[in-house]
Short mmCIF file of C-alpha atoms and ligand atoms in Angstrom, two decimals:
data_model
loop_
_atom_site.label_atom_id
_atom_site.label_comp_id
_atom_site.label_asym_id
_atom_site.label_seq_id
_atom_site.Cartn_x
_atom_site.Cartn_y
_atom_site.Cartn_z
CA MET A 1 0.66 -8.40 -12.77
CA LYS A 2 -0.79 -8.50 -9.58
CA ILE A 3 -0.66 -5.66 -6.83
CA ILE A 4 0.58 -7.95 -3.30
CA CYS A 5 -0.76 -5.48 -0.60
CA ILE A 6 0.34 -6.28 3.62
CA GLY A 7 -2.32 -5.41 5.82
CA ARG A 8 -1.70 -4.19 9.78
CA ASN A 9 2.14 -3.30 9.20
CA TYR A 10 2.55 -0.39 11.91
CA ILE A 11 1.61 -0.87 15.21
CA ASP A 12 0.19 2.79 15.42
CA HIS A 13 -2.06 2.06 12.64
CA ALA A 14 -3.31 -1.80 13.81
CA LYS A 15 -4.07 -0.03 17.43
CA GLU A 16 -6.02 2.74 15.58
CA LEU A 17 -8.44 -0.34 13.47
CA ASN A 18 -8.54 -2.47 17.25
CA ASN A 19 -6.45 -4.86 15.35
CA PRO A 20 -3.85 -7.21 17.20
CA VAL A 21 -0.42 -6.55 15.54
CA PRO A 22 0.72 -10.08 13.80
CA LYS A 23 3.11 -11.71 14.16
CA LYS A 24 3.65 -12.55 10.72
CA PRO A 25 2.92 -11.19 7.91
CA VAL A 26 -1.21 -9.86 6.80
CA PHE A 27 -1.78 -9.75 2.99
CA PHE A 28 -4.25 -9.52 -0.08
CA LEU A 29 -4.66 -9.33 -3.68
CA LYS A 30 -5.33 -6.86 -5.91
CA PRO A 31 -6.48 -6.81 -9.81
CA ASP A 32 -4.96 -5.08 -11.88
CA THR A 33 -7.88 -2.85 -12.55
CA ALA A 34 -7.33 -1.43 -9.35
CA LEU A 35 -4.45 0.93 -10.31
CA VAL A 36 -4.58 3.98 -11.25
CA LYS A 37 -1.88 6.02 -12.87
CA ASP A 38 -0.40 9.38 -14.25
CA ASN A 39 -2.52 11.46 -11.82
CA LYS A 40 -5.19 10.88 -12.88
CA PRO A 41 -9.07 11.08 -10.57
CA PHE A 42 -9.99 8.67 -8.21
CA PHE A 43 -13.49 7.78 -8.95
CA TYR A 44 -15.42 7.55 -5.67
CA PRO A 45 -17.31 4.15 -6.10
CA ASP A 46 -21.39 3.81 -5.77
CA PHE A 47 -21.49 1.13 -3.60
CA SER A 48 -19.65 2.59 -0.65
CA GLU A 49 -20.34 5.31 1.85
CA ASP A 50 -16.71 5.31 3.18
CA VAL A 51 -13.85 5.17 1.85
CA HIS A 52 -10.65 5.32 3.12
CA TYR A 53 -7.34 6.39 2.08
CA GLU A 54 -4.20 4.11 3.56
CA CYS A 55 -1.18 5.99 2.00
CA GLU A 56 1.66 3.64 1.30
CA ILE A 57 5.18 2.96 0.07
CA VAL A 58 4.93 1.04 -2.87
CA VAL A 59 8.17 -1.94 -3.97
CA HIS A 60 8.32 -2.34 -7.88
CA ILE A 61 9.64 -6.27 -8.12
CA ASN A 62 12.16 -6.50 -11.40
CA ARG A 63 12.56 -10.07 -11.23
CA VAL A 64 10.99 -14.28 -11.08
CA GLY A 65 11.66 -14.88 -7.59
CA LYS A 66 10.16 -17.85 -5.31
CA ASN A 67 11.52 -18.71 -2.04
CA ILE A 68 13.83 -15.23 -1.40
CA ALA A 69 15.51 -15.43 1.41
CA ALA A 70 14.88 -12.13 2.90
CA LYS A 71 18.88 -11.62 2.32
CA PHE A 72 18.74 -11.69 -0.81
CA ALA A 73 15.25 -10.04 -1.92
CA HIS A 74 16.96 -7.01 -2.26
CA ARG A 75 17.79 -8.18 -5.60
CA TYR A 76 14.22 -8.39 -6.91
CA TYR A 77 13.07 -4.88 -6.91
CA ASP A 78 14.91 -2.00 -8.29
CA GLU A 79 11.96 1.04 -7.66
CA ILE A 80 10.15 2.37 -4.68
CA GLY A 81 7.09 4.41 -5.01
CA ILE A 82 4.55 6.06 -3.28
CA GLY A 83 0.43 4.73 -3.37
CA ILE A 84 -3.03 5.06 -1.99
CA ASP A 85 -4.76 1.76 -0.98
CA PHE A 86 -8.08 2.78 -0.83
CA THR A 87 -10.32 1.10 0.81
CA ALA A 88 -14.12 0.53 1.05
CA ARG A 89 -14.40 0.84 5.29
CA ASP A 90 -18.03 -0.29 5.80
CA LEU A 91 -17.70 -3.18 3.47
CA GLN A 92 -14.60 -4.27 4.91
CA GLN A 93 -16.36 -4.18 8.97
CA GLU A 94 -19.06 -6.27 7.22
CA CYS A 95 -16.50 -8.59 5.88
CA LYS A 96 -14.37 -8.91 8.76
CA THR A 97 -18.05 -9.86 10.71
CA LYS A 98 -19.05 -12.31 9.40
CA GLY A 99 -15.70 -14.01 8.26
CA LEU A 100 -15.30 -12.70 4.77
CA PRO A 101 -12.64 -12.03 2.04
CA TRP A 102 -12.08 -8.34 1.76
CA GLU A 103 -12.08 -8.38 -1.88
CA VAL A 104 -15.15 -6.07 -1.90
CA ALA A 105 -13.44 -3.50 0.45
CA LYS A 106 -9.83 -3.07 -1.16
CA ALA A 107 -9.77 -4.66 -5.09
CA PHE A 108 -12.70 -2.53 -6.46
CA ASP A 109 -11.17 -0.67 -9.60
CA ASN A 110 -9.45 2.58 -9.17
CA SER A 111 -8.46 1.72 -5.67
CA ALA A 112 -4.75 1.53 -5.80
CA PRO A 113 -3.66 4.83 -7.20
CA ILE A 114 0.05 4.90 -7.56
CA GLY A 115 2.54 8.19 -8.22
CA LYS A 116 5.90 8.20 -9.68
CA PHE A 117 9.14 5.56 -9.15
CA LEU A 118 12.29 6.47 -7.94
CA PRO A 119 15.08 4.14 -8.00
CA LYS A 120 16.22 2.62 -5.08
CA SER A 121 19.77 3.78 -5.64
CA ARG A 122 18.13 7.28 -4.48
CA PHE A 123 17.87 6.03 -1.09
CA ALA A 124 19.98 5.63 1.64
CA ASP A 125 18.55 3.19 3.68
CA ILE A 126 15.60 1.04 2.15
CA ASN A 127 14.81 1.33 5.68
CA ASN A 128 14.44 4.81 6.88
CA ILE A 129 12.20 6.22 4.16
CA ASN A 130 10.09 9.70 5.33
CA PHE A 131 6.45 9.89 3.69
CA SER A 132 3.43 11.28 4.10
CA LEU A 133 -0.19 12.54 2.35
CA ASP A 134 -1.89 15.24 2.05
CA ILE A 135 -5.72 16.20 2.09
CA ASN A 136 -6.92 19.38 0.86
CA GLY A 137 -3.64 20.80 2.04
CA LYS A 138 -2.81 19.65 5.13
CA THR A 139 -1.10 16.49 6.35
CA VAL A 140 -2.75 13.24 7.71
CA GLN A 141 -0.66 10.66 7.46
CA GLN A 142 3.17 10.73 8.29
CA GLY A 143 5.29 7.65 7.99
CA ASN A 144 9.01 5.82 8.02
CA THR A 145 10.03 2.48 6.80
CA ALA A 146 11.58 1.96 10.12
CA SER A 147 8.41 2.16 11.70
CA MET A 148 7.08 -1.49 9.88
CA ILE A 149 6.70 -4.15 12.06
CA PHE A 150 8.20 -6.78 8.81
CA LYS A 151 10.42 -4.80 6.80
CA ILE A 152 10.40 -4.95 2.73
CA ASP A 153 13.30 -7.44 2.24
CA GLU A 154 11.17 -9.71 5.79
CA LEU A 155 7.92 -9.19 3.50
CA ILE A 156 9.25 -10.05 -0.36
CA ALA A 157 10.80 -13.33 1.77
CA TYR A 158 7.09 -14.34 3.35
CA THR A 159 5.02 -13.49 0.39
CA SER A 160 7.37 -15.24 -2.02
CA ARG A 161 6.79 -18.56 0.03
CA PHE A 162 2.89 -18.33 -1.05
CA MET A 163 3.36 -17.09 -4.72
CA THR A 164 5.88 -16.57 -6.96
CA LEU A 165 6.92 -13.03 -7.74
CA LYS A 166 6.87 -11.80 -11.75
CA MET A 167 8.40 -8.63 -13.38
CA GLY A 168 6.11 -5.53 -12.96
CA ASP A 169 4.51 -6.76 -9.51
CA LEU A 170 4.11 -4.56 -7.06
CA LEU A 171 3.74 -4.59 -3.38
CA PHE A 172 1.89 -2.25 -0.89
CA THR A 173 3.89 -2.46 2.54
CA GLY A 174 1.22 -1.31 4.67
CA THR A 175 0.32 2.49 6.45
CA PRO A 176 0.90 3.84 8.99
CA ALA A 177 -1.64 6.14 11.95
CA GLY A 178 -4.13 8.72 10.17
CA VAL A 179 -6.12 7.17 7.81
CA GLY A 180 -9.84 8.34 6.92
CA PRO A 181 -12.21 9.02 5.20
CA VAL A 182 -12.05 10.75 1.63
CA LYS A 183 -15.06 12.70 0.04
CA ILE A 184 -15.84 14.04 -3.73
CA GLY A 185 -14.08 17.04 -4.06
CA ASP A 186 -10.26 15.93 -2.38
CA ARG A 187 -6.60 16.58 -3.67
CA LEU A 188 -4.42 14.15 -2.64
CA ILE A 189 -0.46 14.63 -2.31
CA ALA A 190 1.44 12.27 -1.87
CA SER A 191 5.62 12.75 -1.41
CA MET A 192 8.58 11.08 -0.21
CA GLU A 193 11.56 12.52 1.31
CA GLY A 194 9.68 15.70 0.84
CA GLU A 195 8.94 15.29 -2.87
CA GLU A 196 5.61 15.01 -3.98
CA LEU A 197 5.03 11.71 -6.26
CA LEU A 198 1.23 11.70 -6.45
CA ASN A 199 -1.17 14.10 -6.67
CA PHE A 200 -4.81 13.88 -7.84
CA MET A 201 -8.59 14.66 -6.87
CA VAL A 202 -11.33 12.77 -5.61
CA LYS A 203 -13.86 12.56 -8.56
ZN1 ZN B 301 -3.50 -0.66 3.12
#
């Protein structure tokens, strides 16, 4: 499986990192070795001194599809979850400055913890889901999928022009404002519509 991640999909987050608001989706990949499941801890990597959390809504693909039209995109996913796109911000800044690819900053082992998924039928409107991230009991990110620049169905249409989506693939849909560093000992809890779906420690 592959993990497709969208960058800069919320205006407030693009602005906080001084990035332009994109005219088409920006995406990158993480390998399956990035996944962390079952609330297992995230081990702080030794190659970065500035690992940031990015809390994101995650879409589970359940059919093979290529060149999917946005109006049919809803047929290609069955579950919605929440995850963290861990980013080595110091390495990413170096990549950006030099115009290099982002893999060292984004695709490292354990950089994609994911929580419990819920059937999409649980949600009256996919484009109106509240989600949040708490660290050590304090809310650090709050978002709603209504604020996405490109909605979930548009992201599926766009990314599937370039790569075939397969059953089991995951789509990280971008992070709202409020990203920041984690440190060893932090506890991260991510929720959708007030329901806790991911809860793990940084070790
Ligand atoms: Zn992200």
